[in-house]
């Protein structure tokens, strides 16, 4: 158990809809990163939030957006869902903004039909 | 950007034997190299990591080696046990993000 919790664990959406995924970071951690893991692949970096500000972004379109709240929990929002957005979305927290140990949650499995 | 390649994609070993997974990276600025284990239905769990100022690190049955000149690093698991069966990912980073390899599915045969 890493102390990182994500919700929901599974959800099904249809193409064009919008989705919000939530993450509670481990106690004491002020940095949250989001990753997308397609089936059979390694996780791909979406973005990182540090003290409520976006600290870096991977190669994902603007329809992927996020928020971090004062308690360091975070949301990932995806608009205009596409079939290729079907994946496991992983949240990871850490105690520093740079390269260091990430504690991953169990993920939210999104299926887009 | 960073590109991490991982081999092999699948690995089957007899219980008690050793398992070796190899990764190469492209960005010479990368300075942090973690290894994650992911079991079915779970998120990745850090099992060992190494920084660029260290050539080797060991933790019980697990060891990692790093060759900065050749830009490759390896995971070694000795005396494998059935609970070592999982998908293993290597990763590299020099800033705020990890670039992951495609993963190695390790099966330990009893």
PDB file of C-alpha atoms in Angstrom:
ATOM      1  CA  UNK A   1       0.000   0.000   0.000  1.00  0.00           C
ATOM      2  CA  UNK A   2       1.435   3.346  -1.095  1.00  0.00           C
ATOM      3  CA  UNK A   3      -1.181   5.588   0.490  1.00  0.00           C
ATOM      4  CA  UNK A   4      -2.147   6.964  -2.926  1.00  0.00           C
ATOM      5  CA  UNK A   5      -5.832   6.438  -3.641  1.00  0.00           C
ATOM      6  CA  UNK A   6      -7.588   6.863  -6.963  1.00  0.00           C
ATOM      7  CA  UNK A   7     -11.239   6.938  -7.939  1.00  0.00           C
ATOM      8  CA  UNK A   8     -13.116   5.581  -9.683  1.00  0.00           C
ATOM      9  CA  UNK A   9     -11.350   2.249 -10.205  1.00  0.00           C
ATOM     10  CA  UNK A  10     -13.237   1.446 -13.403  1.00  0.00           C
ATOM     11  CA  UNK A  11     -15.451   3.456 -15.688  1.00  0.00           C
ATOM     12  CA  UNK A  12     -16.936   3.257 -19.150  1.00  0.00           C
ATOM     13  CA  UNK A  13     -17.584   6.285 -21.339  1.00  0.00           C
ATOM     14  CA  UNK A  14     -18.603   6.852 -24.916  1.00  0.00           C
ATOM     15  CA  UNK A  15     -16.649   8.756 -27.536  1.00  0.00           C
ATOM     16  CA  UNK A  16     -17.029  12.530 -27.195  1.00  0.00           C
ATOM     17  CA  UNK A  17     -17.859  12.477 -23.496  1.00  0.00           C
ATOM     18  CA  UNK A  18     -15.798  14.009 -20.721  1.00  0.00           C
ATOM     19  CA  UNK A  19     -14.267  12.266 -17.696  1.00  0.00           C
ATOM     20  CA  UNK A  20     -12.793  13.355 -14.365  1.00  0.00           C
ATOM     21  CA  UNK A  21     -10.429  11.103 -12.438  1.00  0.00           C
ATOM     22  CA  UNK A  22      -9.407  11.804  -8.857  1.00  0.00           C
ATOM     23  CA  UNK A  23      -6.312  11.150  -6.786  1.00  0.00           C
ATOM     24  CA  UNK A  24      -5.388  11.592  -3.134  1.00  0.00           C
ATOM     25  CA  UNK A  25      -1.666  11.759  -2.599  1.00  0.00           C
ATOM     26  CA  UNK A  26       0.307  10.124   0.163  1.00  0.00           C
ATOM     27  CA  UNK A  27       0.402  12.110   3.367  1.00  0.00           C
ATOM     28  CA  UNK A  28       3.172  14.708   3.286  1.00  0.00           C
ATOM     29  CA  UNK A  29       3.606  14.605  -0.482  1.00  0.00           C
ATOM     30  CA  UNK A  30       3.140  17.880  -2.358  1.00  0.00           C
ATOM     31  CA  UNK A  31       3.746  16.647  -5.920  1.00  0.00           C
ATOM     32  CA  UNK A  32       1.353  14.616  -8.066  1.00  0.00           C
ATOM     33  CA  UNK A  33       2.081  13.154 -11.485  1.00  0.00           C
ATOM     34  CA  UNK A  34      -0.336  11.503 -13.898  1.00  0.00           C
ATOM     35  CA  UNK A  35       0.559   8.730 -16.320  1.00  0.00           C
ATOM     36  CA  UNK A  36      -1.394   6.906 -19.016  1.00  0.00           C
ATOM     37  CA  UNK A  37      -0.742   3.194 -19.434  1.00  0.00           C
ATOM     38  CA  UNK A  38      -2.181   1.560 -22.535  1.00  0.00           C
ATOM     39  CA  UNK A  39      -2.613  -2.201 -22.472  1.00  0.00           C
ATOM     40  CA  UNK A  40       0.713  -3.999 -22.731  1.00  0.00           C
ATOM     41  CA  UNK A  41       2.786  -0.812 -22.625  1.00  0.00           C
ATOM     42  CA  UNK A  42       4.762   1.207 -20.134  1.00  0.00           C
ATOM     43  CA  UNK A  43       3.251   4.291 -18.495  1.00  0.00           C
ATOM     44  CA  UNK A  44       3.436   7.551 -20.456  1.00  0.00           C
ATOM     45  CA  UNK A  45       3.858  10.861 -18.612  1.00  0.00           C
ATOM     46  CA  UNK A  46       0.892  13.236 -18.920  1.00  0.00           C
ATOM     47  CA  UNK A  47       1.753  16.055 -16.494  1.00  0.00           C
ATOM     48  CA  UNK A  48       2.949  16.884 -13.014  1.00  0.00           C
ATOM     49  CA  UNK A  49       1.569  19.297 -10.430  1.00  0.00           C
ATOM     50  CA  UNK A  50       3.662  20.842  -7.673  1.00  0.00           C
ATOM     51  CA  UNK A  51       2.027  23.058  -5.067  1.00  0.00           C
ATOM     52  CA  UNK A  52      -1.054  23.579  -7.263  1.00  0.00           C
ATOM     53  CA  UNK A  53       0.917  24.605 -10.369  1.00  0.00           C
ATOM     54  CA  UNK A  54       1.597  22.521 -13.476  1.00  0.00           C
ATOM     55  CA  UNK A  55       5.281  21.690 -13.285  1.00  0.00           C
ATOM     56  CA  UNK A  56       5.720  19.905 -16.594  1.00  0.00           C
ATOM     57  CA  UNK A  57       3.731  18.272 -19.349  1.00  0.00           C
ATOM     58  CA  UNK A  58       4.221  15.336 -21.673  1.00  0.00           C
ATOM     59  CA  UNK A  59       3.114  14.959 -25.273  1.00  0.00           C
ATOM     60  CA  UNK A  60      -0.637  15.014 -24.681  1.00  0.00           C
ATOM     61  CA  UNK A  61      -3.184  17.368 -26.313  1.00  0.00           C
ATOM     62  CA  UNK A  62      -4.837  20.250 -24.397  1.00  0.00           C
ATOM     63  CA  UNK A  63      -8.018  18.220 -23.907  1.00  0.00           C
ATOM     64  CA  UNK A  64      -6.051  16.524 -21.113  1.00  0.00           C
ATOM     65  CA  UNK A  65      -6.060  18.953 -18.208  1.00  0.00           C
ATOM     66  CA  UNK A  66      -5.534  18.801 -14.490  1.00  0.00           C
ATOM     67  CA  UNK A  67      -5.837  20.469 -11.153  1.00  0.00           C
ATOM     68  CA  UNK A  68      -4.147  20.213  -7.817  1.00  0.00           C
ATOM     69  CA  UNK A  69      -5.916  21.369  -4.678  1.00  0.00           C
ATOM     70  CA  UNK A  70      -4.508  22.960  -1.486  1.00  0.00           C
ATOM     71  CA  UNK A  71      -4.549  19.552   0.221  1.00  0.00           C
ATOM     72  CA  UNK A  72      -2.408  18.276  -2.714  1.00  0.00           C
ATOM     73  CA  UNK A  73      -5.101  15.972  -4.055  1.00  0.00           C
ATOM     74  CA  UNK A  74      -5.504  16.150  -7.810  1.00  0.00           C
ATOM     75  CA  UNK A  75      -7.874  15.678 -10.723  1.00  0.00           C
ATOM     76  CA  UNK A  76      -7.282  14.637 -14.305  1.00  0.00           C
ATOM     77  CA  UNK A  77      -9.889  15.799 -16.802  1.00  0.00           C
ATOM     78  CA  UNK A  78     -10.160  14.501 -20.338  1.00  0.00           C
ATOM     79  CA  UNK A  79     -12.559  16.178 -22.785  1.00  0.00           C
ATOM     80  CA  UNK A  80     -13.883  14.914 -26.104  1.00  0.00           C
ATOM     81  CA  UNK A  81     -12.934  11.317 -25.364  1.00  0.00           C
ATOM     82  CA  UNK A  82     -11.500   9.231 -28.186  1.00  0.00           C
ATOM     83  CA  UNK A  83     -11.293   5.451 -28.462  1.00  0.00           C
ATOM     84  CA  UNK A  84      -7.494   5.628 -28.007  1.00  0.00           C
ATOM     85  CA  UNK A  85      -7.981   7.210 -24.588  1.00  0.00           C
ATOM     86  CA  UNK A  86      -8.914   3.763 -23.281  1.00  0.00           C
ATOM     87  CA  UNK A  87      -6.165   2.988 -20.780  1.00  0.00           C
ATOM     88  CA  UNK A  88      -5.181   2.697 -17.153  1.00  0.00           C
ATOM     89  CA  UNK A  89      -4.614   6.152 -15.690  1.00  0.00           C
ATOM     90  CA  UNK A  90      -2.082   6.186 -12.906  1.00  0.00           C
ATOM     91  CA  UNK A  91      -1.533   8.837 -10.309  1.00  0.00           C
ATOM     92  CA  UNK A  92       1.774   9.031  -8.452  1.00  0.00           C
ATOM     93  CA  UNK A  93       2.807  11.234  -5.579  1.00  0.00           C
ATOM     94  CA  UNK A  94       6.223  12.235  -4.361  1.00  0.00           C
ATOM     95  CA  UNK A  95       7.786  14.509  -1.818  1.00  0.00           C
ATOM     96  CA  UNK A  96       9.745  16.568  -4.315  1.00  0.00           C
ATOM     97  CA  UNK A  97       9.173  18.014  -7.762  1.00  0.00           C
ATOM     98  CA  UNK A  98      12.265  16.624  -9.470  1.00  0.00           C
ATOM     99  CA  UNK A  99      13.305  13.102 -10.349  1.00  0.00           C
ATOM    100  CA  UNK A 100      12.772  10.849  -7.405  1.00  0.00           C
ATOM    101  CA  UNK A 101      10.785   7.996  -5.966  1.00  0.00           C
ATOM    102  CA  UNK A 102       7.182   7.951  -7.140  1.00  0.00           C
ATOM    103  CA  UNK A 103       4.442   6.190  -5.204  1.00  0.00           C
ATOM    104  CA  UNK A 104       1.740   4.981  -7.583  1.00  0.00           C
ATOM    105  CA  UNK A 105      -1.904   4.362  -6.917  1.00  0.00           C
ATOM    106  CA  UNK A 106      -3.781   1.354  -8.281  1.00  0.00           C
ATOM    107  CA  UNK A 107      -5.086   3.355 -11.221  1.00  0.00           C
ATOM    108  CA  UNK A 108      -8.400   4.140 -12.895  1.00  0.00           C
ATOM    109  CA  UNK A 109      -9.286   1.862 -15.794  1.00  0.00           C
ATOM    110  CA  UNK A 110     -11.075   3.913 -18.482  1.00  0.00           C
ATOM    111  CA  UNK A 111     -12.846   2.244 -21.377  1.00  0.00           C
ATOM    112  CA  UNK A 112     -14.112   4.443 -24.211  1.00  0.00           C
ATOM    113  CA  UNK A 113     -16.723   2.884 -26.477  1.00  0.00           C
TER     114      UNK A 113
ATOM    115  CA  UNK B   1      13.059  13.377 -25.580  1.00  0.00           C
ATOM    116  CA  UNK B   2      14.237  10.342 -23.676  1.00  0.00           C
ATOM    117  CA  UNK B   3      13.765   6.928 -25.284  1.00  0.00           C
ATOM    118  CA  UNK B   4      14.067   3.811 -23.148  1.00  0.00           C
ATOM    119  CA  UNK B   5      14.280   0.363 -24.698  1.00  0.00           C
ATOM    120  CA  UNK B   6      13.815  -2.769 -22.605  1.00  0.00           C
ATOM    121  CA  UNK B   7      14.671  -6.401 -23.343  1.00  0.00           C
ATOM    122  CA  UNK B   8      13.465  -9.074 -23.291  1.00  0.00           C
ATOM    123  CA  UNK B   9       9.725  -8.532 -23.482  1.00  0.00           C
ATOM    124  CA  UNK B  10       9.060 -11.898 -21.836  1.00  0.00           C
ATOM    125  CA  UNK B  11      11.254 -14.034 -19.601  1.00  0.00           C
ATOM    126  CA  UNK B  12      10.544 -17.481 -18.177  1.00  0.00           C
ATOM    127  CA  UNK B  13      12.867 -18.858 -15.508  1.00  0.00           C
ATOM    128  CA  UNK B  14      12.950 -21.890 -13.267  1.00  0.00           C
ATOM    129  CA  UNK B  15      12.420 -21.179  -9.596  1.00  0.00           C
ATOM    130  CA  UNK B  16      15.778 -20.591  -7.968  1.00  0.00           C
ATOM    131  CA  UNK B  17      17.468 -19.391 -11.161  1.00  0.00           C
ATOM    132  CA  UNK B  18      18.459 -15.800 -11.913  1.00  0.00           C
ATOM    133  CA  UNK B  19      16.629 -13.315 -14.115  1.00  0.00           C
ATOM    134  CA  UNK B  20      18.261 -10.419 -15.954  1.00  0.00           C
ATOM    135  CA  UNK B  21      16.460  -7.544 -17.673  1.00  0.00           C
ATOM    136  CA  UNK B  22      18.347  -4.955 -19.714  1.00  0.00           C
ATOM    137  CA  UNK B  23      17.487  -1.382 -20.653  1.00  0.00           C
ATOM    138  CA  UNK B  24      19.128   1.280 -22.771  1.00  0.00           C
ATOM    139  CA  UNK B  25      18.420   4.996 -22.714  1.00  0.00           C
ATOM    140  CA  UNK B  26      19.113   7.767 -25.175  1.00  0.00           C
ATOM    141  CA  UNK B  27      19.448  10.989 -23.142  1.00  0.00           C
ATOM    142  CA  UNK B  28      22.913  11.313 -21.604  1.00  0.00           C
ATOM    143  CA  UNK B  29      21.488  13.865 -19.151  1.00  0.00           C
ATOM    144  CA  UNK B  30      19.355  11.213 -17.440  1.00  0.00           C
ATOM    145  CA  UNK B  31      20.522  10.727 -13.875  1.00  0.00           C
ATOM    146  CA  UNK B  32      17.866   8.638 -12.135  1.00  0.00           C
ATOM    147  CA  UNK B  33      17.007   5.047 -13.031  1.00  0.00           C
ATOM    148  CA  UNK B  34      14.240   3.262 -11.109  1.00  0.00           C
ATOM    149  CA  UNK B  35      12.803  -0.200 -11.595  1.00  0.00           C
ATOM    150  CA  UNK B  36       9.142  -0.909 -10.974  1.00  0.00           C
ATOM    151  CA  UNK B  37       7.240  -4.158 -10.493  1.00  0.00           C
ATOM    152  CA  UNK B  38       3.603  -4.274 -11.545  1.00  0.00           C
ATOM    153  CA  UNK B  39       1.317  -7.107 -10.556  1.00  0.00           C
ATOM    154  CA  UNK B  40      -1.959  -7.773 -12.284  1.00  0.00           C
ATOM    155  CA  UNK B  41      -4.564  -5.141 -11.465  1.00  0.00           C
ATOM    156  CA  UNK B  42      -2.175  -3.022  -9.422  1.00  0.00           C
ATOM    157  CA  UNK B  43      -0.090   0.083  -9.885  1.00  0.00           C
ATOM    158  CA  UNK B  44       3.679  -0.046 -10.368  1.00  0.00           C
ATOM    159  CA  UNK B  45       5.720  -0.487  -7.196  1.00  0.00           C
ATOM    160  CA  UNK B  46       9.301   0.740  -6.889  1.00  0.00           C
ATOM    161  CA  UNK B  47      11.654  -2.139  -6.149  1.00  0.00           C
ATOM    162  CA  UNK B  48      15.058  -0.502  -6.548  1.00  0.00           C
ATOM    163  CA  UNK B  49      16.581   2.627  -8.023  1.00  0.00           C
ATOM    164  CA  UNK B  50      20.022   3.963  -8.851  1.00  0.00           C
ATOM    165  CA  UNK B  51      21.439   7.397  -9.545  1.00  0.00           C
ATOM    166  CA  UNK B  52      24.088   8.230 -12.081  1.00  0.00           C
ATOM    167  CA  UNK B  53      26.853   8.705  -9.521  1.00  0.00           C
ATOM    168  CA  UNK B  54      26.604   5.035  -8.523  1.00  0.00           C
ATOM    169  CA  UNK B  55      27.555   2.028 -10.659  1.00  0.00           C
ATOM    170  CA  UNK B  56      25.804  -0.715  -8.740  1.00  0.00           C
ATOM    171  CA  UNK B  57      23.244  -1.121  -5.981  1.00  0.00           C
ATOM    172  CA  UNK B  58      21.973  -4.219  -4.234  1.00  0.00           C
ATOM    173  CA  UNK B  59      19.007  -4.971  -2.016  1.00  0.00           C
ATOM    174  CA  UNK B  60      18.770  -8.590  -0.883  1.00  0.00           C
ATOM    175  CA  UNK B  61      18.023 -10.648  -4.035  1.00  0.00           C
ATOM    176  CA  UNK B  62      17.760  -7.646  -6.322  1.00  0.00           C
ATOM    177  CA  UNK B  63      20.621  -5.677  -7.857  1.00  0.00           C
ATOM    178  CA  UNK B  64      20.893  -2.973 -10.476  1.00  0.00           C
ATOM    179  CA  UNK B  65      23.955  -1.994 -12.504  1.00  0.00           C
ATOM    180  CA  UNK B  66      24.470   1.172 -14.519  1.00  0.00           C
ATOM    181  CA  UNK B  67      26.918   1.835 -17.350  1.00  0.00           C
ATOM    182  CA  UNK B  68      26.735   5.551 -18.132  1.00  0.00           C
ATOM    183  CA  UNK B  69      29.209   5.355 -20.984  1.00  0.00           C
ATOM    184  CA  UNK B  70      27.159   2.754 -22.826  1.00  0.00           C
ATOM    185  CA  UNK B  71      23.878   4.237 -21.560  1.00  0.00           C
ATOM    186  CA  UNK B  72      22.473   0.993 -20.329  1.00  0.00           C
ATOM    187  CA  UNK B  73      21.346  -0.413 -17.018  1.00  0.00           C
ATOM    188  CA  UNK B  74      20.239  -3.842 -15.884  1.00  0.00           C
ATOM    189  CA  UNK B  75      18.133  -5.521 -13.215  1.00  0.00           C
ATOM    190  CA  UNK B  76      19.320  -8.781 -11.710  1.00  0.00           C
ATOM    191  CA  UNK B  77      17.065 -10.989  -9.598  1.00  0.00           C
ATOM    192  CA  UNK B  78      18.746 -13.962  -7.946  1.00  0.00           C
ATOM    193  CA  UNK B  79      17.135 -17.071  -6.429  1.00  0.00           C
ATOM    194  CA  UNK B  80      13.823 -16.302  -8.121  1.00  0.00           C
ATOM    195  CA  UNK B  81      10.606 -17.245  -6.351  1.00  0.00           C
ATOM    196  CA  UNK B  82       7.020 -17.634  -7.651  1.00  0.00           C
ATOM    197  CA  UNK B  83       6.089 -14.257  -6.123  1.00  0.00           C
ATOM    198  CA  UNK B  84       8.635 -12.611  -8.421  1.00  0.00           C
ATOM    199  CA  UNK B  85       6.272 -13.308 -11.338  1.00  0.00           C
ATOM    200  CA  UNK B  86       5.080  -9.902 -12.572  1.00  0.00           C
ATOM    201  CA  UNK B  87       5.733  -7.234 -15.193  1.00  0.00           C
ATOM    202  CA  UNK B  88       8.912  -5.241 -14.597  1.00  0.00           C
ATOM    203  CA  UNK B  89       9.524  -1.764 -15.973  1.00  0.00           C
ATOM    204  CA  UNK B  90      12.729   0.201 -16.172  1.00  0.00           C
ATOM    205  CA  UNK B  91      12.629   3.983 -16.365  1.00  0.00           C
ATOM    206  CA  UNK B  92      14.961   6.937 -16.787  1.00  0.00           C
ATOM    207  CA  UNK B  93      14.676  10.569 -15.770  1.00  0.00           C
ATOM    208  CA  UNK B  94      16.643  13.793 -15.575  1.00  0.00           C
ATOM    209  CA  UNK B  95      13.833  16.081 -14.478  1.00  0.00           C
ATOM    210  CA  UNK B  96      10.239  15.847 -13.412  1.00  0.00           C
ATOM    211  CA  UNK B  97       9.121  12.908 -15.544  1.00  0.00           C
ATOM    212  CA  UNK B  98       9.946   9.241 -15.875  1.00  0.00           C
ATOM    213  CA  UNK B  99      10.310   7.669 -19.308  1.00  0.00           C
ATOM    214  CA  UNK B 100       9.417   3.989 -19.058  1.00  0.00           C
ATOM    215  CA  UNK B 101      10.452   0.976 -21.063  1.00  0.00           C
ATOM    216  CA  UNK B 102       7.771  -1.266 -22.565  1.00  0.00           C
ATOM    217  CA  UNK B 103       8.047  -3.833 -19.778  1.00  0.00           C
ATOM    218  CA  UNK B 104       9.219  -7.404 -19.262  1.00  0.00           C
ATOM    219  CA  UNK B 105       6.778 -10.116 -18.233  1.00  0.00           C
ATOM    220  CA  UNK B 106       8.636 -12.453 -15.891  1.00  0.00           C
ATOM    221  CA  UNK B 107       7.238 -15.904 -15.189  1.00  0.00           C
ATOM    222  CA  UNK B 108       8.872 -18.049 -12.517  1.00  0.00           C
ATOM    223  CA  UNK B 109       8.163 -21.746 -13.063  1.00  0.00           C
ATOM    224  CA  UNK B 110       7.842 -23.891  -9.955  1.00  0.00           C
TER     225      UNK B 110
END
